[in-house]
Short mmCIF file of C-alpha atoms in Angstrom, two decimals:
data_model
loop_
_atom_site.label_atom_id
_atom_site.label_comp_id
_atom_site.label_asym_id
_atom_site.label_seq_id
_atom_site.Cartn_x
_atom_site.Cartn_y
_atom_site.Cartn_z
CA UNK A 3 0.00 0.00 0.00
CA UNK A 4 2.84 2.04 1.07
CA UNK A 5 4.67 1.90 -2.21
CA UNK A 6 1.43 2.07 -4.17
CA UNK A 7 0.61 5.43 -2.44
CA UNK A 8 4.21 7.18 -2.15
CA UNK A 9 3.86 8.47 -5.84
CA UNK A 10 0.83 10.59 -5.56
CA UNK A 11 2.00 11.69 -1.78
CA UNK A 12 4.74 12.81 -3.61
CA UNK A 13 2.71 14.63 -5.88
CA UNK A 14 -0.17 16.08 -3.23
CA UNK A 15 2.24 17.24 -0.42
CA UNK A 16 2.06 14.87 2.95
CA UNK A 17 -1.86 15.81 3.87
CA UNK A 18 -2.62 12.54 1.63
CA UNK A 19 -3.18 9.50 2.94
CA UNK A 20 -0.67 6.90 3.29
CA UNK A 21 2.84 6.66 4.81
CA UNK A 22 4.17 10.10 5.51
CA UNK A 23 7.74 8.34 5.81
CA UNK A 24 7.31 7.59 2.47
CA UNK A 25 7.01 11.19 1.39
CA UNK A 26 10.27 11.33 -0.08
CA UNK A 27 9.80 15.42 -0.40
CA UNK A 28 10.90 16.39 2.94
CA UNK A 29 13.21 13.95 3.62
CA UNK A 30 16.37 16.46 2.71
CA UNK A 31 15.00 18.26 5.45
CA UNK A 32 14.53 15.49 8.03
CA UNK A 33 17.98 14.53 7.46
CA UNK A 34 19.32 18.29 7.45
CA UNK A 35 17.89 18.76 10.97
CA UNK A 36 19.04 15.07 12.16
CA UNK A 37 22.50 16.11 11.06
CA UNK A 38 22.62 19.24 13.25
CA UNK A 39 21.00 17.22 16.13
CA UNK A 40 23.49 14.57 15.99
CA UNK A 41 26.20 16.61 16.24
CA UNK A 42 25.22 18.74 18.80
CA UNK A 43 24.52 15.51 20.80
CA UNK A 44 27.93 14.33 19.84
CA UNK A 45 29.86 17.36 20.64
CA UNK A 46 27.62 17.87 23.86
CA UNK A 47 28.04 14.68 24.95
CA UNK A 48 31.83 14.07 23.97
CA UNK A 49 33.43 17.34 25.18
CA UNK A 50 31.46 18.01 28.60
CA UNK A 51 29.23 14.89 29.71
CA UNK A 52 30.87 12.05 29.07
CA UNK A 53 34.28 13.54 30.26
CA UNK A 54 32.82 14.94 32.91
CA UNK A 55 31.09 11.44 34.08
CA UNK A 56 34.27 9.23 33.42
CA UNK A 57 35.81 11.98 35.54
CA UNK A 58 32.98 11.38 38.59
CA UNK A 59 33.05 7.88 37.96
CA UNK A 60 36.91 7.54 38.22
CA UNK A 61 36.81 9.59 41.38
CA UNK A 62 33.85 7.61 43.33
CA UNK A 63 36.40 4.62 42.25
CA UNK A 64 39.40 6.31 43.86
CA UNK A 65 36.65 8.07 47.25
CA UNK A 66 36.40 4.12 47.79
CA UNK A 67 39.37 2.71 47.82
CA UNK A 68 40.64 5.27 49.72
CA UNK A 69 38.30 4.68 52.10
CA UNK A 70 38.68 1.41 52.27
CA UNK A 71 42.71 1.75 52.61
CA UNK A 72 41.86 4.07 55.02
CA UNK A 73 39.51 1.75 57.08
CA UNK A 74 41.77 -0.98 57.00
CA UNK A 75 44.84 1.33 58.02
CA UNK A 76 42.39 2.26 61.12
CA UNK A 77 41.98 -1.28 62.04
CA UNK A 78 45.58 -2.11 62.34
CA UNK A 79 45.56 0.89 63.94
CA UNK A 80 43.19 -0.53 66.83
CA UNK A 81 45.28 -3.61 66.81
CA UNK A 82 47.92 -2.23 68.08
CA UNK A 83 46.32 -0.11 70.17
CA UNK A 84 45.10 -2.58 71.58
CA UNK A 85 48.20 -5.28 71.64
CA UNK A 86 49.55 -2.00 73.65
CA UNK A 87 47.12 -1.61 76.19
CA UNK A 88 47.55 -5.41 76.87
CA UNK A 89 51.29 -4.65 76.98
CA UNK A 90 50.59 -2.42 79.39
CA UNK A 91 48.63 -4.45 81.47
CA UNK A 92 50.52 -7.12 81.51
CA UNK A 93 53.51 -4.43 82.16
CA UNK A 94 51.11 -2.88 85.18
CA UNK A 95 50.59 -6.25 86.80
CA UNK A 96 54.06 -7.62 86.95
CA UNK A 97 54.99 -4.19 88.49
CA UNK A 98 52.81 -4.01 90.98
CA UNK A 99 53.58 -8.26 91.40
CA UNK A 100 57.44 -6.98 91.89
CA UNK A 101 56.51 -4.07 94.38
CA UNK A 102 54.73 -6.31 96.16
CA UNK A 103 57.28 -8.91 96.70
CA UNK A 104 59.61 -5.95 97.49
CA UNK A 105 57.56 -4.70 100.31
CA UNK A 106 57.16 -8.00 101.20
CA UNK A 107 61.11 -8.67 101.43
CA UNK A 108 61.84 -4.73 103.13
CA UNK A 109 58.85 -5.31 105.53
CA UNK A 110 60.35 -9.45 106.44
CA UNK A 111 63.94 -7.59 106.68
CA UNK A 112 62.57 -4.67 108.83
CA UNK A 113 61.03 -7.60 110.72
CA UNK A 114 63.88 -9.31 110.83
CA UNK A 115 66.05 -6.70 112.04
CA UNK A 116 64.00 -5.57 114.66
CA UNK A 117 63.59 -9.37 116.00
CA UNK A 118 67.41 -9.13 115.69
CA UNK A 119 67.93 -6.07 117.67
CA UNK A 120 64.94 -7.08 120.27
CA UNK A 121 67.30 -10.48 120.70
CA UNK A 122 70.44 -8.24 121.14
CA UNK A 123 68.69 -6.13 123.84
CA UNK A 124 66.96 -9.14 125.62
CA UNK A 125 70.51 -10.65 125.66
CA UNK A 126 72.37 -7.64 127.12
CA UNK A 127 69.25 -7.32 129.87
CA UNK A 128 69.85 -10.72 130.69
CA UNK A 129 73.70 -10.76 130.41
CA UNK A 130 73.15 -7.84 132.90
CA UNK A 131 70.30 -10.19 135.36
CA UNK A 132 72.90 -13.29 135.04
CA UNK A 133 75.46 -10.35 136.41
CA UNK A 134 73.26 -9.21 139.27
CA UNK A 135 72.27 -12.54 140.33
CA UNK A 136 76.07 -13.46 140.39
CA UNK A 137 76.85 -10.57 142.39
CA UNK A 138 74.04 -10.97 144.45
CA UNK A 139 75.25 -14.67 145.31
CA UNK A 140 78.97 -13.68 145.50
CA UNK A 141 77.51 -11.20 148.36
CA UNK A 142 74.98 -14.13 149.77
CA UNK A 143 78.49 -16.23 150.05
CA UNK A 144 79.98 -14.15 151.87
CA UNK A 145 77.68 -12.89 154.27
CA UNK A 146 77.10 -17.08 154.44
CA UNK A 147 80.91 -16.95 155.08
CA UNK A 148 80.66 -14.34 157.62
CA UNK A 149 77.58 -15.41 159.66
CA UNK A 150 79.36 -19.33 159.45
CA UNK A 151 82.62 -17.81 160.88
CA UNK A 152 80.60 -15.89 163.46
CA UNK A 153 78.04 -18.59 164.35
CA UNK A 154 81.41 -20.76 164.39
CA UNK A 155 83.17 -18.36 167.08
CA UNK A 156 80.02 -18.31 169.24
CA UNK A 157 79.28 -22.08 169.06
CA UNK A 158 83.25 -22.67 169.68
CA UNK A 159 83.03 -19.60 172.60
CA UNK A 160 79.37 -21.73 173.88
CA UNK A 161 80.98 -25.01 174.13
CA UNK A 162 84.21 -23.89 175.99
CA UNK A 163 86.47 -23.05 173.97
CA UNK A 164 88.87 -20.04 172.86
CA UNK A 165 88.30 -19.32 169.59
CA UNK A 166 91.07 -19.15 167.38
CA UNK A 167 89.35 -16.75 164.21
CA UNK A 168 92.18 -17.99 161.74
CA UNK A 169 91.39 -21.72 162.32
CA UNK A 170 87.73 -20.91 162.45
CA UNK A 171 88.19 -18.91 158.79
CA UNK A 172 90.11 -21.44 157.65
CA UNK A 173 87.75 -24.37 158.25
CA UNK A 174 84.24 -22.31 157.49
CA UNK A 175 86.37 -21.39 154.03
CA UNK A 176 87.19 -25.44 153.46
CA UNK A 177 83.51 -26.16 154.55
CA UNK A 178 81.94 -23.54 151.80
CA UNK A 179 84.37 -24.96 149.10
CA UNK A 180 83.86 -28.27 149.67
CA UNK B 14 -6.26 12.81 18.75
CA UNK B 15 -8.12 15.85 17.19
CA UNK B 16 -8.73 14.20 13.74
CA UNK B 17 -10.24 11.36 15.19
CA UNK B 18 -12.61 13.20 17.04
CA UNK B 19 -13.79 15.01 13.94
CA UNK B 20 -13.88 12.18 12.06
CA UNK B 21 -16.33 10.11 14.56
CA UNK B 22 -18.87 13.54 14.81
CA UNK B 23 -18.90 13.03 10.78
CA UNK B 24 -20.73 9.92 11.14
CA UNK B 25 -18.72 7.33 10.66
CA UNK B 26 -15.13 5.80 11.71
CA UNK B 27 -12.41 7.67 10.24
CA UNK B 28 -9.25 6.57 11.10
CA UNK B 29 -6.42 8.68 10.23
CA UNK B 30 -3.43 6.51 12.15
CA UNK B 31 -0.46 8.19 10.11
CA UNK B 32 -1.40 11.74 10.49
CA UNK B 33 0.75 11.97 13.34
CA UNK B 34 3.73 11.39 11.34
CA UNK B 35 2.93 13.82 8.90
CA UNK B 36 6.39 16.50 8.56
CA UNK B 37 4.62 19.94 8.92
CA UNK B 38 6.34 23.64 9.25
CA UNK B 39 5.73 24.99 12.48
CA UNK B 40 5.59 29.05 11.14
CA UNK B 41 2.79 28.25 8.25
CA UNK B 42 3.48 27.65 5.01
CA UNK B 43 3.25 24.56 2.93
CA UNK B 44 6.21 23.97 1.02
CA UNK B 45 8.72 22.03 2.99
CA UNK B 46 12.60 23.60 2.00
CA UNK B 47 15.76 21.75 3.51
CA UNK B 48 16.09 24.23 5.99
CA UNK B 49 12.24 24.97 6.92
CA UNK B 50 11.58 24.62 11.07
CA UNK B 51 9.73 21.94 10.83
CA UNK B 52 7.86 19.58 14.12
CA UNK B 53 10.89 17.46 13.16
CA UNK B 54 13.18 20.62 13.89
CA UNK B 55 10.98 21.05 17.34
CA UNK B 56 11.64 17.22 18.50
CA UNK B 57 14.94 17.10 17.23
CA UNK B 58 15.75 20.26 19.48
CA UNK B 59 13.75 18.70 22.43
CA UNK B 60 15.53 16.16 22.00
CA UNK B 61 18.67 17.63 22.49
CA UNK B 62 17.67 20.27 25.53
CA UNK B 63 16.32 17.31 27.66
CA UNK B 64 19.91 15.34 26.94
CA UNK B 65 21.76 18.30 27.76
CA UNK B 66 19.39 18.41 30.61
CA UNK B 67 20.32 14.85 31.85
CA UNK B 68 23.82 14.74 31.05
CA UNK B 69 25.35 18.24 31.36
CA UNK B 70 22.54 19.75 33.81
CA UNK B 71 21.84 16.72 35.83
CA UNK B 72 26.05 16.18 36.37
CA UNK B 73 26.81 19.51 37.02
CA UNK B 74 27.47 19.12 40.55
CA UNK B 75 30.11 16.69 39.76
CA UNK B 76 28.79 14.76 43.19
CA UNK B 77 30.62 11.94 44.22
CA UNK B 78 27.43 10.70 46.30
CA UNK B 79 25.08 11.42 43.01
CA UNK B 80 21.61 13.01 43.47
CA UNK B 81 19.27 10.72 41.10
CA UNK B 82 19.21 12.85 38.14
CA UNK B 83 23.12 12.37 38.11
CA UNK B 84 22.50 8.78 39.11
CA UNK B 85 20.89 8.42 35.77
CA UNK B 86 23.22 10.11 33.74
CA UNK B 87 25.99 7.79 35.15
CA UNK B 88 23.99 4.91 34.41
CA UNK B 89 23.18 5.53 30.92
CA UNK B 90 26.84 6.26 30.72
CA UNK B 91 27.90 2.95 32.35
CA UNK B 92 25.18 0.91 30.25
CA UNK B 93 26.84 1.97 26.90
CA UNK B 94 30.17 1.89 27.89
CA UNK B 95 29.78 -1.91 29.23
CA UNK B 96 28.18 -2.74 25.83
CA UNK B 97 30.85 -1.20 23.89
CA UNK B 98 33.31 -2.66 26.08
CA UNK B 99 31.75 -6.42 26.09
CA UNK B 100 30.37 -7.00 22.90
CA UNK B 101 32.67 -4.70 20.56
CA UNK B 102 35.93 -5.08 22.40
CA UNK B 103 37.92 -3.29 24.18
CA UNK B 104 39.97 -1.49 21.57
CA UNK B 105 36.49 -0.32 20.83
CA UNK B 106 35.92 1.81 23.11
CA UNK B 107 37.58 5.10 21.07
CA UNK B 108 33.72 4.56 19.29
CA UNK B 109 31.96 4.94 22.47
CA UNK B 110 30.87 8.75 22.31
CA UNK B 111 29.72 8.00 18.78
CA UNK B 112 27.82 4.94 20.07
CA UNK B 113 26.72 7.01 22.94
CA UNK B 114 25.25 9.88 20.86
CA UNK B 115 23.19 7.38 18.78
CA UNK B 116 21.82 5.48 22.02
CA UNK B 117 20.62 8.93 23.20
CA UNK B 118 19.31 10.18 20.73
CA UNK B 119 17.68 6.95 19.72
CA UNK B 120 16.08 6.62 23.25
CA UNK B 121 15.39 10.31 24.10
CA UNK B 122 13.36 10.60 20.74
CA UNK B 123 11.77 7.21 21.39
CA UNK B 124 10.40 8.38 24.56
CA UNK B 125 9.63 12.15 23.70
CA UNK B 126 7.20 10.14 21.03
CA UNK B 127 5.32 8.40 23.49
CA UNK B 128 4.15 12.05 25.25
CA UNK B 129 0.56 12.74 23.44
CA UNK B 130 0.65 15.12 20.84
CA UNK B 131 4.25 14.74 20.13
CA UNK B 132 5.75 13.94 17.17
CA UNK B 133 7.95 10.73 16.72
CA UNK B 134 11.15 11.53 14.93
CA UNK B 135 12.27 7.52 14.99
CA UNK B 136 9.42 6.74 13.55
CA UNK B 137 10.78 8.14 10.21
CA UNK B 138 12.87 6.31 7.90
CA UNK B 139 14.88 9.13 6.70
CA UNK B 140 15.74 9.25 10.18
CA UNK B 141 17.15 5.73 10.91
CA UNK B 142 18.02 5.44 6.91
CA UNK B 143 20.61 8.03 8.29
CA UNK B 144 21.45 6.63 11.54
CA UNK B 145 21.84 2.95 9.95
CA UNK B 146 24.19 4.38 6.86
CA UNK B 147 26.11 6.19 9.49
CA UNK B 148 26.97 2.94 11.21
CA UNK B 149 27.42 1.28 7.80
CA UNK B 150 29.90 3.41 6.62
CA UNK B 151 31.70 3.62 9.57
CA UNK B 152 31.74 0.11 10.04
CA UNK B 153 32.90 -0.50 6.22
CA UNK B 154 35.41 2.35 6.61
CA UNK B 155 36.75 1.48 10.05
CA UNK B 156 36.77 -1.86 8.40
CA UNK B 157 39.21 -1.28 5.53
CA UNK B 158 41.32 1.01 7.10
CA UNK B 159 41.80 -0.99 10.18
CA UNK B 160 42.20 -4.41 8.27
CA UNK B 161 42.87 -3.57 4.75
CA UNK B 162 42.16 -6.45 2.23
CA UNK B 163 41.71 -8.76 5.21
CA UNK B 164 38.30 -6.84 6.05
CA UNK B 165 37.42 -9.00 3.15
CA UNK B 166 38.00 -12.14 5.05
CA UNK B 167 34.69 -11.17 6.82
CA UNK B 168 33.29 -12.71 3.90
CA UNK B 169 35.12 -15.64 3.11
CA UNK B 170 34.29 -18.18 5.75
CA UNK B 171 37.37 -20.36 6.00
CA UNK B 172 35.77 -22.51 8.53
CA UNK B 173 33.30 -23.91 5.63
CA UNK B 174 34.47 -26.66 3.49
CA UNK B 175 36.12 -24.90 0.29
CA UNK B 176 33.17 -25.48 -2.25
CA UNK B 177 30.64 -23.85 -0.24
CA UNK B 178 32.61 -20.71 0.48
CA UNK B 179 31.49 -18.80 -2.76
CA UNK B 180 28.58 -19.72 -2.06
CA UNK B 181 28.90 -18.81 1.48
CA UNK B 182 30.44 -15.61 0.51
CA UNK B 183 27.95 -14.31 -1.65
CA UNK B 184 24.89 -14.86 1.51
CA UNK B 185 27.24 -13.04 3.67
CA UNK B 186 27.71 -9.92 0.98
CA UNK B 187 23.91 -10.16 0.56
CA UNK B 188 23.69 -9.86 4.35
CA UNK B 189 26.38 -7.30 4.99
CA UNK B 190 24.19 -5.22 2.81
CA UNK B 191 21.00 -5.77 3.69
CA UNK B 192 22.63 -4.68 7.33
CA UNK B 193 21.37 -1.31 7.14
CA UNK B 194 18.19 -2.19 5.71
CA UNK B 195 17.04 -4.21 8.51
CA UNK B 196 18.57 -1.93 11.07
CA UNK B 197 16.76 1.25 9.96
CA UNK B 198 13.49 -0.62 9.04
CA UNK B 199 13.47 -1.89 12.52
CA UNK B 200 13.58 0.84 14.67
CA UNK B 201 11.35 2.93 12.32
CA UNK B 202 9.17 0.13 11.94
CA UNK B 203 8.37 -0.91 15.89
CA UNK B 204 7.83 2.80 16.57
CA UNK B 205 5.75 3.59 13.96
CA UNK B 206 3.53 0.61 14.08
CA UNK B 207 3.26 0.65 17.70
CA UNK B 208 1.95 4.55 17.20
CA UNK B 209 -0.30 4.05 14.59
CA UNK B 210 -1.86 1.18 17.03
CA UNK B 211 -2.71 2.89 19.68
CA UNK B 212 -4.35 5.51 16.85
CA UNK B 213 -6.41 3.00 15.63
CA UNK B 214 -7.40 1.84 19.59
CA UNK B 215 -7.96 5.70 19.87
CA UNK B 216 -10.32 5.54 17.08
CA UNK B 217 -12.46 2.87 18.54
CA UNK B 218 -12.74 4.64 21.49
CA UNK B 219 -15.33 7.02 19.70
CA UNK B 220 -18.04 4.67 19.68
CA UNK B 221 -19.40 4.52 23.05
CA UNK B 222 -19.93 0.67 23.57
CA UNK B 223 -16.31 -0.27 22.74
CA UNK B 224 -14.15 2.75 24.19
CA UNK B 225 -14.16 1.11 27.12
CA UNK B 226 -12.21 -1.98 25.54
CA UNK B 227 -10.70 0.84 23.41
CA UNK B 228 -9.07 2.92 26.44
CA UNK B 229 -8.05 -0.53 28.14
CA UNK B 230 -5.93 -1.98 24.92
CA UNK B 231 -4.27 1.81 24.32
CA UNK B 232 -3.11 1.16 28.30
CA UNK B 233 -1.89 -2.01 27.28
CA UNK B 234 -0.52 -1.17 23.74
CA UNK B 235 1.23 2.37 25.70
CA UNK B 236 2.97 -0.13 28.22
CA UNK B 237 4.23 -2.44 25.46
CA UNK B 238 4.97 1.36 23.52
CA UNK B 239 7.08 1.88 26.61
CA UNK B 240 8.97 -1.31 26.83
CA UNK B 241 9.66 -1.13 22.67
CA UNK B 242 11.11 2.66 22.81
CA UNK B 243 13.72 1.28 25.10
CA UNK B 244 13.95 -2.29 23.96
CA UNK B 245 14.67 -1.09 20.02
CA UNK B 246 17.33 2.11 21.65
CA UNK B 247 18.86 -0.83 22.71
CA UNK B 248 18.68 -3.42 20.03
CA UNK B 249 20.25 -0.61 17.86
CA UNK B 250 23.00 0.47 19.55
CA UNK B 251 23.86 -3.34 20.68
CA UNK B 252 23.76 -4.27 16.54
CA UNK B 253 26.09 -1.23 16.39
CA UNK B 254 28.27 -2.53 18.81
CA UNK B 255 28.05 -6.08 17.05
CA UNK B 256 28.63 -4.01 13.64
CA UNK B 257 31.90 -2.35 15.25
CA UNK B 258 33.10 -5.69 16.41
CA UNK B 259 33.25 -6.90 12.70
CA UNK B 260 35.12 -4.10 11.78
CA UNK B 261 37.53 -4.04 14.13
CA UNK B 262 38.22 -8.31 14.17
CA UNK B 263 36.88 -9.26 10.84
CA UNK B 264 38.01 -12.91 11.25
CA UNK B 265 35.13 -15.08 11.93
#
C-alpha cells in the first residue's frame, strides 16, 4: 500500500493519505535537521558529559578505595592499640607483682632486724640479770661466810672453847668450798 | 487525537493513524525547504535540551554521592560503555561517544514520542536510513582502514568446506548489505507501528460501547509502547556494537 501510495504523496504534499515516511519530499530536510541534532549531541556529549562522568566515575572509584585503605589502616591501627594496652597491662601487673614482693622482702627484713635487735637487747638485759644474780650470790656467800665464821666463834666460845678466828676462817672457808 | 474526534462527529469511523507522522512547518506555510523549522526541527531540538538536561545539567554538581538525576546520567553512561566494552571489544571503546550519541538520541526521541501530541522523529525512515548508513559506513570504513584487504575475510568463511565458500560468501555480501536495511526498518518500523496502534485503539474509542475496551488496549498497547522505545534504543546500539566488532576483528 505504502509503495502504491508514495507516488501521488509525492505529488499532493504529505496531507494525503498513506505513509508520511514515504514522502520522499521532505526527507532532505529530516535529514538536514538530524545532522545538526546529531552533532550537537555528539559534541555535547563528547566534550562536557561524558568527560565529565568518566571523571565522577573515576573519582567515586578512587573516594572508595581510599576509604577502604583508610579503614583498614584504622583497624591495624586498633590492633595495636590494643596489643599495647595489653602490653601495658601485663607491664602494670608484673609491676605491681614486683613491688609487692619488694615490700614483702623490706617489711620481712625490717622484721627481721627488729627481732634481731629485740634479741640483742633481751641478751644484754639478761647478760646484765645473770650479772646481778652473780653478784648478788657472791655477796649471799659471803655474808654465808661471815655469819658461818661468826656462828662458828660463838658455838666454839658456847661449848668452851677459845676461839682461834684464823682456824675458824680457815675451816668455814674449806667447809663452803667443799 | 483531534482528527479522530472530527472524524467520529462526521458519522462514521475515520481513522487517520499516520497523520501523526505527517512533517509539517511549524511558522505556516506549505512547502517544505531543507532548511524549513519543521515539528521534526521542534523534537529534534527537544531532543537535544532534555539530553543536555540529563547529562550536562543533571552532572553539574560533579557529586561523588550522586543526586538521582546524576545517578541516571551515570547509568546511561555505564550501560553503553559496558556494551561497547563487552560486545565490541575493548579497543572499541575510542567509538563509544559516537555509540553514545546514537543510544541517546535513539532513546530520548523514542520516549519524547510516546508524550501525546508529540511527534515521533524515529518513527521516520529518513531518520534511521541516516542513523543505519552512518553505522554502515563507519563500520565498512573502520573496516578497511583498520584491516585492509583482510576486512574481506569477513566474507570468506574459512571454517566452511572450500566449495561452499562462494557460495557462502555471496549470503554473507547479501547480508552485509541488507545490514542497514534491517537496522533502519526496525527501529522505524516498531515505533511507527506501535503509534499508529494505539491511533487506531484511539479511534475505537469514539463509539461509546467499545471505548471502554478501546481505552483498556491503548493502556496495554502504551505499556508495550514503553517497553519497545527502550527495547529497540537498545537493540540498535547493541547491533552497532556487534557491527563495530566486525570491523575491528573481521576474522570469523
Amino acid at each position: 500500500m505504502a509503495t502504491e501510495t508514495h507516488a501521488a504523496d509525492a505529488a499532493q504534499g504529505a496531507s494525503a493519505p498513506g505513509m508520511p515516511q514515504l514522502d520522499f519530499s521532505n526527507w532532505g530536510n529530516q535529514i538536514f535537521w538530524l545532522m545538526i541534532t546529531l552533532v550537537v549531541i555528539y559534541f555535547v556529549l563528547s566534550r562536557i558529559a561524558l568527560p565529565r562522568i568518566a571523571a565522577v566515575l573515576a573519582e567515586r572509584q578512587g573516594t572508595i578505595s581510599n576509604d577502604i585503605a583508610t579503614a583498614e589502616e584504622l583497624k591495624a591501627k586498633a590492633v595495636d592499640a590494643e596489643a599495647a594496652y595489653n602490653q601495658a597491662l601485663a607491664d602494670a601487673r608484673s609491676e605491681a607483682q614486683r613491688i609487692i614482693a619488694e615490700a614483702k622482702a623490706e617489711i620481712k627484713a625490717d622484721l627481721a632486724q627488729a627481732t634481731a635487735d629485740a634479741d640483742a637487747q633481751i641478751a644484754v638485759k639478761a647478760a646484765e640479770g645473770e650479772k646481778k644474780i652473780a653478784e648478788i650470790r657472791a655477796g649471799a656467800l659471803e655474808a654465808v661466810q661471815a655469819v658461818a665464821a661468826d656462828t662458828a666463834a660463838e658455838i666454839v666460845a658456847a661449848m668452851g672453847g677459845k676461839a682461834d678466828e684464823k682456824a675458824i676462817g680457815t675451816a668455814v672457808a674449806n667447809r663452803m668450798k667443799g | 487525537m483531534a482528527t479522530e474526534a472530527h472524524g467520529a462527529e462526521g458519522g462514521g469511523l475515520v481513522f487517520h493513524p499516520m497523520d501523526q507522522f505527517i512533517v509539517k512547518p511549524l511558522f505556516g506555510g506549505d512547502a517544505i525547504g531543507l532548511f524549513t523549522i519543521t515539528n521534526v526541527t521542534l523534537w529534534m531540538g527537544i531532543a537535544i535540551v532534555a539530553i543536555v538536561a540529563l547529562m550536562v545539567l543533571g552532572t553539574a554538581r560533579r557529586a561523588t554521592i550522586p543526586t538521582r538525576t546524576q545517578s541516571v546520567a551515570e547509568l546511561a553512561y555505564v550501560f553503553v560503555y559496558k556494551m561497547v566494552e563487552d560486545v565490541a571489544g575493548k579497543d572499541a571503546v575510542g567509538f563509544f561517544p559516537y555509540v553514545m550519541t546514537l543510544f541517546m538520541f535513539i532513546v530520548f526521541a523514542n520516549f519524547l514520542g510516546l508524550l501525546p501530541m508529540s511527534f515521533t522523529t524515529t518513527s521516520h525512515f529518513a531518520v534511521t536510513v541516516v542513523l543505519a548508513l552512518l553505522v554502515f559506513l563507519t563500520v565498512t570504513i573502520v573496516g578497511f582502514a583498520k584491516n585492509g584487504a583482510k576486512f574481506l575475510g569477513l566474507f570468506w568463511v574459512k571454517s566452511a568446506p572450500l566449495p561452499l565458500r562462494p557460495v557462502l560468501a555471496i549470503i554473507e555480501l547479501i547480508s552485509y548489505f541488507v545490514r542497514p536495511v534491517s537496522h533502519s526498518i526496525r527501529l522505524a518500523g516498531n515505533v511507527m507501528a506501535g503509534h499508529a496502534v494505539i491511533k487506531v485503539f484511539a479511534g475505537f474509542a469514539a463509539i461509546a460501547t467499545i471505548s471502554p475496551v478501546s481505552v483498556l488496549a491503548i493502556t496495554a498497547m502504551y505499556g508495550l509502547e514503553v517497553l519497545v522505545a527502550f527495547i529497540q534504543a537498545y537493540v540498535f546500539t547493541i547491533l552497532t556494537c556487534v557491527y563495530l566488532k566486525d570491523a575491528l576483528h573481521p576474522s570469523h
